[in-house]
PDB file of C-alpha atoms in Angstrom:
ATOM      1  CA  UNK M   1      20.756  94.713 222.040  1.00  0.00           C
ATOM      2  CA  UNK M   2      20.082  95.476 218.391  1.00  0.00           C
ATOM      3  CA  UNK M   3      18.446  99.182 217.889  1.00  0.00           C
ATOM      4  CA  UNK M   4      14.659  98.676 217.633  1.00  0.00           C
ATOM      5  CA  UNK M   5      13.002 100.348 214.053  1.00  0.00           C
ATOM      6  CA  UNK M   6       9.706  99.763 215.999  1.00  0.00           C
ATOM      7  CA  UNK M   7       7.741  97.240 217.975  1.00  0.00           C
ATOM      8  CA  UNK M   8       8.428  94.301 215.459  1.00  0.00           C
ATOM      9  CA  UNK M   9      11.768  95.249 213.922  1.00  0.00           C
ATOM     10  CA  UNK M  10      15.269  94.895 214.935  1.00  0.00           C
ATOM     11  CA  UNK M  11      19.280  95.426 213.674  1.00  0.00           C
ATOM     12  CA  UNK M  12      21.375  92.475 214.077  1.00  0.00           C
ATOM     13  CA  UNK M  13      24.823  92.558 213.261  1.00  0.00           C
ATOM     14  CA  UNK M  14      25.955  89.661 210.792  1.00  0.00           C
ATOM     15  CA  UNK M  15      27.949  86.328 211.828  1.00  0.00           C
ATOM     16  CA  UNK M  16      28.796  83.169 210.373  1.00  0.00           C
ATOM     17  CA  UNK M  17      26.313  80.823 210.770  1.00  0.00           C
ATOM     18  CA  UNK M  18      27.284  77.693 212.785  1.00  0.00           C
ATOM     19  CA  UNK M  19      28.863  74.840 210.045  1.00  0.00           C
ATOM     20  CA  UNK M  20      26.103  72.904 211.163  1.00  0.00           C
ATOM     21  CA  UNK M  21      23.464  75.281 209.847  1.00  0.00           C
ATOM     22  CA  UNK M  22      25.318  75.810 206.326  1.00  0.00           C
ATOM     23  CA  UNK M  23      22.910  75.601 203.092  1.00  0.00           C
ATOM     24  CA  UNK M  24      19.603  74.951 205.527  1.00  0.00           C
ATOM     25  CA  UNK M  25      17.849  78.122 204.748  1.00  0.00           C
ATOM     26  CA  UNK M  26      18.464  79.096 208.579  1.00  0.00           C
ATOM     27  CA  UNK M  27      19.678  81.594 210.394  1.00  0.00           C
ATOM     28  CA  UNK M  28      20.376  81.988 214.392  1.00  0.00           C
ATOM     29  CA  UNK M  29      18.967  85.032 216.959  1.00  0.00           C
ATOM     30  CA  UNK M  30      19.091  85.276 220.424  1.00  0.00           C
ATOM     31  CA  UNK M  31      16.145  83.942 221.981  1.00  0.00           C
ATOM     32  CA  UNK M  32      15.462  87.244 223.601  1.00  0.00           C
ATOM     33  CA  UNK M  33      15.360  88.867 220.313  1.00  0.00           C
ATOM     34  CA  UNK M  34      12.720  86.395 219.400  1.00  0.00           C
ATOM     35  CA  UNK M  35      10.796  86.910 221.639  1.00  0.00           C
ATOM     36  CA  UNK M  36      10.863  91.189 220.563  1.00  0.00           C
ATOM     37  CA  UNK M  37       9.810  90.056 216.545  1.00  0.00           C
ATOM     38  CA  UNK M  38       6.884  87.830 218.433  1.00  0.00           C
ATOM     39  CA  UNK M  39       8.480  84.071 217.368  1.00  0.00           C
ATOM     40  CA  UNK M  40       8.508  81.547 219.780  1.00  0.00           C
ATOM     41  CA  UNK M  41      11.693  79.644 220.175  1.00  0.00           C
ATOM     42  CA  UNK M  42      10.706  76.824 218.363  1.00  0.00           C
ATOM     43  CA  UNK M  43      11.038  78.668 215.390  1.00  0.00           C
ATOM     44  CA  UNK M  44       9.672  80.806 212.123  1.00  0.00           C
ATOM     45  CA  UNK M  45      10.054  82.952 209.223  1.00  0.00           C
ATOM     46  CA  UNK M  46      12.135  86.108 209.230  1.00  0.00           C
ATOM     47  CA  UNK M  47      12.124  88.994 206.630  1.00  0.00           C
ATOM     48  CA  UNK M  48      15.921  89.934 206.209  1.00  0.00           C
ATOM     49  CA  UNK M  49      16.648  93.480 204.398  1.00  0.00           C
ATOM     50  CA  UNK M  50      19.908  94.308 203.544  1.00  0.00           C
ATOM     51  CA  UNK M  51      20.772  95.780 200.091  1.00  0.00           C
ATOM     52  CA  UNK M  52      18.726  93.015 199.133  1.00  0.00           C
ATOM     53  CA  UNK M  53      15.680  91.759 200.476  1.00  0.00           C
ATOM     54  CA  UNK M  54      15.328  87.881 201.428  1.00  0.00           C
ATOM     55  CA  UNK M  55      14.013  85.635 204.018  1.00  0.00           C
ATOM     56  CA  UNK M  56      14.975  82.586 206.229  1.00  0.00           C
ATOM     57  CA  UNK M  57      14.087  80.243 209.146  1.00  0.00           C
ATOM     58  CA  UNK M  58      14.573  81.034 212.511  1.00  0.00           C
ATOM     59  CA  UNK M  59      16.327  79.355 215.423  1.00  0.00           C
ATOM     60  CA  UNK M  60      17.212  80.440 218.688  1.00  0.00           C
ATOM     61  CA  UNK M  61      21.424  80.893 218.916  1.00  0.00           C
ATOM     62  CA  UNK M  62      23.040  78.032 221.086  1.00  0.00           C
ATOM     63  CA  UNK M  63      22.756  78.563 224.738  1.00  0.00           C
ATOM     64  CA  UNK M  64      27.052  79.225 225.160  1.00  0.00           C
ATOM     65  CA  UNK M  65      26.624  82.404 222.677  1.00  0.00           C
ATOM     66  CA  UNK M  66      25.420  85.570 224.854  1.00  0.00           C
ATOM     67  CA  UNK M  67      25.748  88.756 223.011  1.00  0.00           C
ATOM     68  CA  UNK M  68      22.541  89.530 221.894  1.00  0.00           C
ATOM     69  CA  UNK M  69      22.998  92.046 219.085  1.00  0.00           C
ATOM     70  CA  UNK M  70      23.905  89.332 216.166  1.00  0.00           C
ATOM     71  CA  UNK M  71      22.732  87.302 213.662  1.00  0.00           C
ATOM     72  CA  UNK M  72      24.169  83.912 212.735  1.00  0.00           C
ATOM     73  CA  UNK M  73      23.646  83.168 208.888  1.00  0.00           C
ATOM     74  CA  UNK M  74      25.354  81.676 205.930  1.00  0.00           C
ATOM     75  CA  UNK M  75      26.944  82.819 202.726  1.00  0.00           C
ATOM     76  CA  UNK M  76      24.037  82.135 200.497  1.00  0.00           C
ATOM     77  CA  UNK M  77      21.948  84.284 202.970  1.00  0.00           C
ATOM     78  CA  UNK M  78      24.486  86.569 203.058  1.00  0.00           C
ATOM     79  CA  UNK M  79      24.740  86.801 199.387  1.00  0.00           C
ATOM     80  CA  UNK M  80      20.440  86.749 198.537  1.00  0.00           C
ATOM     81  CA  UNK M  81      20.048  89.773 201.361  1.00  0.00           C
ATOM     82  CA  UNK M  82      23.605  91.836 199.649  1.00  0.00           C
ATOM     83  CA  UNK M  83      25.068  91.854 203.222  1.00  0.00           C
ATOM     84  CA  UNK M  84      28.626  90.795 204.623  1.00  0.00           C
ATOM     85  CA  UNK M  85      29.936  89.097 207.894  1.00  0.00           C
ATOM     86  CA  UNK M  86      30.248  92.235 210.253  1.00  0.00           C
ATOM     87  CA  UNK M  87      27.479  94.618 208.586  1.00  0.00           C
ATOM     88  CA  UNK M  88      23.846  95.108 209.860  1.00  0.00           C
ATOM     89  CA  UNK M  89      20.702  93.654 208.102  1.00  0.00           C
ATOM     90  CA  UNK M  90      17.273  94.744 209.304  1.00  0.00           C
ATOM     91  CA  UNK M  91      14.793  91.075 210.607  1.00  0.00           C
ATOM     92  CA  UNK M  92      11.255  91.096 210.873  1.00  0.00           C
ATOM     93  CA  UNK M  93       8.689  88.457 211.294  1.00  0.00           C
ATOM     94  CA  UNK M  94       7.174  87.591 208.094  1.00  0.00           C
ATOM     95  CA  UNK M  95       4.588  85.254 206.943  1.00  0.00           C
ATOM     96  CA  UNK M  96       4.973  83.460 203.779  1.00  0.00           C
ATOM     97  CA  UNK M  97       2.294  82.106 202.035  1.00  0.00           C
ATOM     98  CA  UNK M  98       1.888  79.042 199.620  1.00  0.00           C
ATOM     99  CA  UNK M  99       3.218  79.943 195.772  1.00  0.00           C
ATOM    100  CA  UNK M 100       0.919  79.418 193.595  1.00  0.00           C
ATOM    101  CA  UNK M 101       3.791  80.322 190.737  1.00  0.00           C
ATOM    102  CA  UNK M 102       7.610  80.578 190.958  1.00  0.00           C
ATOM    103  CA  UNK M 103      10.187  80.739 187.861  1.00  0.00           C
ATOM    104  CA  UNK M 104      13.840  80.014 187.917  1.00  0.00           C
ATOM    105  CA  UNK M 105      16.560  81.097 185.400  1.00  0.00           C
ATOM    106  CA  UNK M 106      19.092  78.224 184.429  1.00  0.00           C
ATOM    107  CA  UNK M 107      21.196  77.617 181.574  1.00  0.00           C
ATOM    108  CA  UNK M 108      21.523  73.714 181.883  1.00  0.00           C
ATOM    109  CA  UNK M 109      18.943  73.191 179.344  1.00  0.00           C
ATOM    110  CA  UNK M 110      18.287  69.135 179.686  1.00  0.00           C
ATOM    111  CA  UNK M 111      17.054  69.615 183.134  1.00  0.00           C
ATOM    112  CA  UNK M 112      14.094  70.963 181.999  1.00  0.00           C
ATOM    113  CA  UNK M 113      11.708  68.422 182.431  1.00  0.00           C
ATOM    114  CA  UNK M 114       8.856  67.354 184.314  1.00  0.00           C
ATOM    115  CA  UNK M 115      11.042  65.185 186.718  1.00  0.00           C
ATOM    116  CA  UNK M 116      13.607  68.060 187.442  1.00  0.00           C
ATOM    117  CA  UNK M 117      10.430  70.348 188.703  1.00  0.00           C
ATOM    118  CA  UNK M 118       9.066  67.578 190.621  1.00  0.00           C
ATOM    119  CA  UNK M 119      12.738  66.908 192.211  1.00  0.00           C
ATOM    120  CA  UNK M 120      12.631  70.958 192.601  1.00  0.00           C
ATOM    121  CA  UNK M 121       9.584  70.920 194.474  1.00  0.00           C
ATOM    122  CA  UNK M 122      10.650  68.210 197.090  1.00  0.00           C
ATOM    123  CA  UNK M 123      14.067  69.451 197.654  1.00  0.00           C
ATOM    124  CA  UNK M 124      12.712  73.210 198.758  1.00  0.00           C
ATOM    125  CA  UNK M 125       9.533  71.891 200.027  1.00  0.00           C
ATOM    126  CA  UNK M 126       8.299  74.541 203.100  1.00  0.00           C
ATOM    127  CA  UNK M 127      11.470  76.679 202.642  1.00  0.00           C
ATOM    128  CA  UNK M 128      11.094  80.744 202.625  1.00  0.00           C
ATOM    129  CA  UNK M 129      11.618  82.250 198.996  1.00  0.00           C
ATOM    130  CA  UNK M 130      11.895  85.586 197.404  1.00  0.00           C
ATOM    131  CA  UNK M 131      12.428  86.897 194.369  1.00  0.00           C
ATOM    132  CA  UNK M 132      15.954  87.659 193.015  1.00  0.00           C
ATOM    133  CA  UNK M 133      17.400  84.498 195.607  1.00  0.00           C
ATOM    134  CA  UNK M 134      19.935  82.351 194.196  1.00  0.00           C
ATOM    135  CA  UNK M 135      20.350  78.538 195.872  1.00  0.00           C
ATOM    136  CA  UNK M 136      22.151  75.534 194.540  1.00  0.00           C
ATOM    137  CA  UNK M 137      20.383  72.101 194.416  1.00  0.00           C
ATOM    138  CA  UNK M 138      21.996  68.954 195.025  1.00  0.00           C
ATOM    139  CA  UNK M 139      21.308  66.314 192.736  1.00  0.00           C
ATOM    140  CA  UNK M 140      23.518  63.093 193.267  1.00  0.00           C
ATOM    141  CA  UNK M 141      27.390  64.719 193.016  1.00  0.00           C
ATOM    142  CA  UNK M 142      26.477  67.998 191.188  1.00  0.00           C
ATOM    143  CA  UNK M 143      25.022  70.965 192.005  1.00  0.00           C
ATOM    144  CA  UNK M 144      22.864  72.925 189.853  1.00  0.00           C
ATOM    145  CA  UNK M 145      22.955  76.960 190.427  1.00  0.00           C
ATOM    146  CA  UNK M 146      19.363  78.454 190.224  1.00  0.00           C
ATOM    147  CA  UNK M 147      18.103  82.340 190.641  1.00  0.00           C
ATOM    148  CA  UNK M 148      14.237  83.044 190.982  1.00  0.00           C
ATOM    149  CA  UNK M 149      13.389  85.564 188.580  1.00  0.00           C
ATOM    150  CA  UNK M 150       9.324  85.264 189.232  1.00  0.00           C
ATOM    151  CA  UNK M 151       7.319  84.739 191.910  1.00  0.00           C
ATOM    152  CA  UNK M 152       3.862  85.188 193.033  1.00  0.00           C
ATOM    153  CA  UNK M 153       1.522  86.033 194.778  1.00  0.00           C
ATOM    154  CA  UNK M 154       3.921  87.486 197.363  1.00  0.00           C
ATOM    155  CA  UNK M 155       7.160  88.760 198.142  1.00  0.00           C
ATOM    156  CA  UNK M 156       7.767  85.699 200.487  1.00  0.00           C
ATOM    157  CA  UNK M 157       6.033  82.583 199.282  1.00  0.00           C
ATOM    158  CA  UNK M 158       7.055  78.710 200.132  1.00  0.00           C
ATOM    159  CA  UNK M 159       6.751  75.811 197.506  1.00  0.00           C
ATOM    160  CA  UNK M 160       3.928  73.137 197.763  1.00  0.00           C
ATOM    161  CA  UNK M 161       2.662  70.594 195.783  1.00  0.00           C
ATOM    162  CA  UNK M 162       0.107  73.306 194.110  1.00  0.00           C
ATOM    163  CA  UNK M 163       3.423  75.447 192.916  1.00  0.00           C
ATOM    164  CA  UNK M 164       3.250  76.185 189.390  1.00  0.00           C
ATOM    165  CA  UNK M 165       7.381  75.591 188.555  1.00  0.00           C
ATOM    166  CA  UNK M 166       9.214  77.107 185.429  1.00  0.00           C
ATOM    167  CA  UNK M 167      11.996  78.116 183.434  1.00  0.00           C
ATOM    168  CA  UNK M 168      12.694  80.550 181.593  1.00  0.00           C
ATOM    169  CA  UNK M 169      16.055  82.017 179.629  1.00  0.00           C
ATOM    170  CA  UNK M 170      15.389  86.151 179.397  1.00  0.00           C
ATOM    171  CA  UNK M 171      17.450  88.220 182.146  1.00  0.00           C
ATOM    172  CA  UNK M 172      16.381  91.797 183.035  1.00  0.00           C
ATOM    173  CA  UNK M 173      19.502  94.019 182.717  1.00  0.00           C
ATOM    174  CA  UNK M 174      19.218  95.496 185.975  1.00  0.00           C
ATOM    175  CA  UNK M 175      19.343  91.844 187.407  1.00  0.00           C
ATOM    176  CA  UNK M 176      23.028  91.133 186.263  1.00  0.00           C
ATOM    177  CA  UNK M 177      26.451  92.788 186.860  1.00  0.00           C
ATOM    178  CA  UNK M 178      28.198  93.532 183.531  1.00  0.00           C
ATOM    179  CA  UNK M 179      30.368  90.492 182.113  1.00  0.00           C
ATOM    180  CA  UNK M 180      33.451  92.668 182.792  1.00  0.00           C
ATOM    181  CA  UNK M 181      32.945  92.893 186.511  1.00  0.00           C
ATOM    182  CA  UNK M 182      31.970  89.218 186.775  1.00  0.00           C
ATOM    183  CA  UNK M 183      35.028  88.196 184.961  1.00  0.00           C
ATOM    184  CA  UNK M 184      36.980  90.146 187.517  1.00  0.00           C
ATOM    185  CA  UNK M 185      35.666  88.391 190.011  1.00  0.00           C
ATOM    186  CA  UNK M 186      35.920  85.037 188.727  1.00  0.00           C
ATOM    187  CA  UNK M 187      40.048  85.227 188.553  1.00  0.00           C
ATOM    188  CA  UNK M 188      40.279  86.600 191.510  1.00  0.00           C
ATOM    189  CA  UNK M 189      37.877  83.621 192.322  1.00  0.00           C
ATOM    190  CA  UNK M 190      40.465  81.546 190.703  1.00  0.00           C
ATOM    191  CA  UNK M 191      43.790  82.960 191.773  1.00  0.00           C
ATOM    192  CA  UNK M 192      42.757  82.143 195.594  1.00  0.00           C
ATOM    193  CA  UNK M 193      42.020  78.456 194.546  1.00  0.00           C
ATOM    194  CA  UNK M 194      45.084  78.195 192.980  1.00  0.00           C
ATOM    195  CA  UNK M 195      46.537  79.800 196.119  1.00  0.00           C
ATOM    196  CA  UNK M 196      45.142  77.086 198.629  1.00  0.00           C
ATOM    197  CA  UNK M 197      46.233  74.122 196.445  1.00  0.00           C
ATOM    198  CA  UNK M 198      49.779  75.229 196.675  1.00  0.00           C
ATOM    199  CA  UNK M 199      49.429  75.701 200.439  1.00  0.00           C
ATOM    200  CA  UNK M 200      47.315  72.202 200.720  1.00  0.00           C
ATOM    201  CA  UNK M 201      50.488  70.433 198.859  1.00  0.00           C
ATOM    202  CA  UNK M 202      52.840  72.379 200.980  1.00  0.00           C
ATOM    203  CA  UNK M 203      51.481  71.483 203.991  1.00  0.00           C
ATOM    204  CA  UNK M 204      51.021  74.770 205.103  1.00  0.00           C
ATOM    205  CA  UNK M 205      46.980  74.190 205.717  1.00  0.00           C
ATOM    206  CA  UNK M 206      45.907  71.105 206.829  1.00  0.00           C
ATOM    207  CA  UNK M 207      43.213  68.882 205.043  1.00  0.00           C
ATOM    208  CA  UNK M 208      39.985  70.062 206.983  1.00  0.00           C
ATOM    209  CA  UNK M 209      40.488  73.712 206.533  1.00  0.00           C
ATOM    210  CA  UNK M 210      41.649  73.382 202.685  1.00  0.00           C
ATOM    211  CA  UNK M 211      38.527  71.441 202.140  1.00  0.00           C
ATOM    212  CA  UNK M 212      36.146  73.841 203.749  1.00  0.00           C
ATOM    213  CA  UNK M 213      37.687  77.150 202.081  1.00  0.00           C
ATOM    214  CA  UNK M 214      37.793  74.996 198.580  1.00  0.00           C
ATOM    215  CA  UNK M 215      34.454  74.001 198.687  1.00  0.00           C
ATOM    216  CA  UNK M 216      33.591  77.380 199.528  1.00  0.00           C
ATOM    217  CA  UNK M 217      35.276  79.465 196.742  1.00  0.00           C
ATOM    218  CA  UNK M 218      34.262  76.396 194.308  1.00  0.00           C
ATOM    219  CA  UNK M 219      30.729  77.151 194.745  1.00  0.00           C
ATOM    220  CA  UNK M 220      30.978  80.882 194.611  1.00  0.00           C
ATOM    221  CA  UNK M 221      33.221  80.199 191.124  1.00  0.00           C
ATOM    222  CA  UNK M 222      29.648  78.735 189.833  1.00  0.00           C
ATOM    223  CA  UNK M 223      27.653  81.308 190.745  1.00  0.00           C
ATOM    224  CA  UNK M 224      29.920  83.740 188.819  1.00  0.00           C
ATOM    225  CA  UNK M 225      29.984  81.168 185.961  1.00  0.00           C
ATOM    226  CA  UNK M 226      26.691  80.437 185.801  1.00  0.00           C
ATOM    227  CA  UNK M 227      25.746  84.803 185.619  1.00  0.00           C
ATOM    228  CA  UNK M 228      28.446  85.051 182.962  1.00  0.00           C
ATOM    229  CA  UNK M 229      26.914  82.620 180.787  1.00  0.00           C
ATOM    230  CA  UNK M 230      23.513  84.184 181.200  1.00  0.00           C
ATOM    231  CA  UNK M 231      24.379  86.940 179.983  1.00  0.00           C
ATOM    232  CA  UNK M 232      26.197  85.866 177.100  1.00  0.00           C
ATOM    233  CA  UNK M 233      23.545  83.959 176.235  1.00  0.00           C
ATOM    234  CA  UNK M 234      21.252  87.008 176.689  1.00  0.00           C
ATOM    235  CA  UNK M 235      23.218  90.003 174.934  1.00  0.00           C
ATOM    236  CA  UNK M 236      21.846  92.899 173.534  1.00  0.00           C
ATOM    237  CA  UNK M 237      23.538  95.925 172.039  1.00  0.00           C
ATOM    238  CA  UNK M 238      23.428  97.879 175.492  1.00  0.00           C
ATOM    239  CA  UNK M 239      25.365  95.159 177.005  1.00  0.00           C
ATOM    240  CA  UNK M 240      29.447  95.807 176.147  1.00  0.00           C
ATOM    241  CA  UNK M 241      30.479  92.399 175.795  1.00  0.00           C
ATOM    242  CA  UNK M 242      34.038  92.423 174.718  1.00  0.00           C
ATOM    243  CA  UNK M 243      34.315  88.267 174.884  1.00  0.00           C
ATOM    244  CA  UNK M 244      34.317  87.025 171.474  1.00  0.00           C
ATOM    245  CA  UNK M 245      31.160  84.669 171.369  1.00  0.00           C
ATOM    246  CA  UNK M 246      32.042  81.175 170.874  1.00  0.00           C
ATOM    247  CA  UNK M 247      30.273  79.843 167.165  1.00  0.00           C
ATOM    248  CA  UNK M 248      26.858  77.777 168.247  1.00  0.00           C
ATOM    249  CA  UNK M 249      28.003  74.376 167.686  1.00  0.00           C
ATOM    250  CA  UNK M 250      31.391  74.806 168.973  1.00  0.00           C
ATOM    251  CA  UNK M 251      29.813  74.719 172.514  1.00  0.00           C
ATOM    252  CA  UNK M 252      27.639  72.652 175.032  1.00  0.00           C
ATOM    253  CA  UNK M 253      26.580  72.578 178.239  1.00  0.00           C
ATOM    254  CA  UNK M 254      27.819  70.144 180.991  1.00  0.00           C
ATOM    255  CA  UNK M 255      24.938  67.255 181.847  1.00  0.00           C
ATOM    256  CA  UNK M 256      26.570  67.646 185.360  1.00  0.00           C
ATOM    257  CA  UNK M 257      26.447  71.387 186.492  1.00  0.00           C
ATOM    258  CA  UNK M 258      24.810  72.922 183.670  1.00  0.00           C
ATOM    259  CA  UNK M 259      28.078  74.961 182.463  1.00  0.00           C
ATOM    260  CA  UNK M 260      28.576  75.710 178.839  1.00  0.00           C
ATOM    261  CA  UNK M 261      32.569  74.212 177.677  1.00  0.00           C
ATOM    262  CA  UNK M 262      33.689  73.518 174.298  1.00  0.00           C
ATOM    263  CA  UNK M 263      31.894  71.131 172.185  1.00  0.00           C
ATOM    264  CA  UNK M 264      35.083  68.102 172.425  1.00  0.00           C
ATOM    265  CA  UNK M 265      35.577  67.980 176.053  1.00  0.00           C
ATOM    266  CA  UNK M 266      35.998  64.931 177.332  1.00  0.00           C
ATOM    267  CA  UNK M 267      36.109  66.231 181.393  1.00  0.00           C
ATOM    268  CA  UNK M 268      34.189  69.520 182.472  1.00  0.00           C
ATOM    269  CA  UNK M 269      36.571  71.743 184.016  1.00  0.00           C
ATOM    270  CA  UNK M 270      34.156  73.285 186.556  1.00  0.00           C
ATOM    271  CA  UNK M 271      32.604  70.012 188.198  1.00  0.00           C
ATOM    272  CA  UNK M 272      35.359  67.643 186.913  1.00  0.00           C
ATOM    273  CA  UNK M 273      32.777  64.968 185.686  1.00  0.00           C
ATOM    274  CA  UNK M 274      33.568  63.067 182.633  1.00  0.00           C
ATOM    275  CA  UNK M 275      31.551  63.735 179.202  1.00  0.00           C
ATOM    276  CA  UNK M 276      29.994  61.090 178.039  1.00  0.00           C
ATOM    277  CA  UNK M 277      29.376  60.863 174.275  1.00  0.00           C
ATOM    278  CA  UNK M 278      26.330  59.122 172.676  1.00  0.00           C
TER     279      UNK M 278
END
């Protein structure tokens, strides 16, 4: 059983969440464990502090799983509390309250609009939020990366229809890994998709896993994306960009995913939607 910080706190080691569970906000405990943070089985909030602090909804672990000691949870969890699969993250019972303000950092400027913060609203309706999370919403075939820079009153809040929603374009530096690091990451990011459509046409991995691990790596390719062109869009002279800026009107951003590419593409090479010209 996980090592008790005191009467309402508990160390789980990490897991994979069940596929099933993937991009729900949710994360699985043993029902026994539950019942030590005070949540019945039928569910609640949980506090989640890793190097990062986040929270999620909580359901009991499947019947078939035993051990006691884990945590079930995906990789956007994994990625908003700065933990990996195999590391221990600290849960606790928390009770979010109603925001009465929330502000999200995006770079597709045409989604912001009255209708996109309405569509916002209804699409994380009741879910747990924290400040510094980064989710991806879903709208038709693309998906649009967003990070919560602001929210209030609490540390854990949950959208309702009284939720002041915003945008804004300013990054603190202490938010952001340099563009260097991010860059590193994004080839190797890129290298391993390369890697798994060579295996894919070589028959080496079969269909269902190529599509899971693709869709995977795809999505972590746009958050990387999506922090590089924040702050390249954000520079200052502290921040050692040595990518040579692009001149203002020899860019745009995709209406798809939000992506700056070069002002005459006709496809965008992150979502692979056409560009259509008016």
């Amino acid at each position: 059983m996980g090592n008790k910080k005191n009467a309402r706190s508990v160390e789980l080691k990490v897991k994979e969440a069940y596929p099933q569970d993937v991009g729900k906000f949710k994360v699985r405990i043993n029902d026994d464990i539950l019942k030590i943070l005070g949540i019945k089985s039928s569910g609640g909030i949980v506090g989640l502090y890793g190097r990062k602090v986040t929270a999620a909804i909580v359901r009991p672990l499947f019947l078939s799983e035993t051990a006691k000691d884990l945590i079930r949870m995906d990789r956007f969890i994994r990625k908003n509390c700065g933990v990996s699969v195999g590391e221990y993250v600290s849960v606790r019972r928390v009770r979010p309250i109603p925001a009465q303000s929330i502000s999200f950092r995006l770079t597709a400027l045409p989604l912001r609009s009255d209708d996109f913060k309405q569509i916002l609203k209804r699409k994380l309706m009741g879910i747990p939020v924290s400040p510094g999370d980064m989710i991806v919403v879903q709208l038709e075939k693309s998906k649009i990366p967003l990070a919560i820079s602001r929210l209030q009153p609490a540390e854990f809040c949950f959208i309702r229809d009284i939720t002041s929603v915003d945008f804004i374009e300013k990054v603190q530096e202490e938010e952001v890994e340099s563009v260097d690091g991010l860059i590193k990451r994004k080839q190797v990011i890129e290298d391993i998709l390369k890697k798994l459509e060579s295996k894919f046409d070589q028959g080496t991995i079969g269909a269902e896993e190529f599509s899971k691990l693709y869709e995977q790596y795809k999505e972590e390719q746009m958050f990387i994306e999506f922090q590089i062109n924040e702050l390249m869009e954000n520079q200052d002279t502290q921040m050692p960009i040595k990518i040579p800026l692009e001149e203002p009107m020899s860019s745009m951003f995709c209406p798809h995913c939000g992506i700056k590419i070069p002002l005459d593409s006709l496809w965008c090479p992150n979502c692979g939607n056409k560009i259509e010209r008016t």
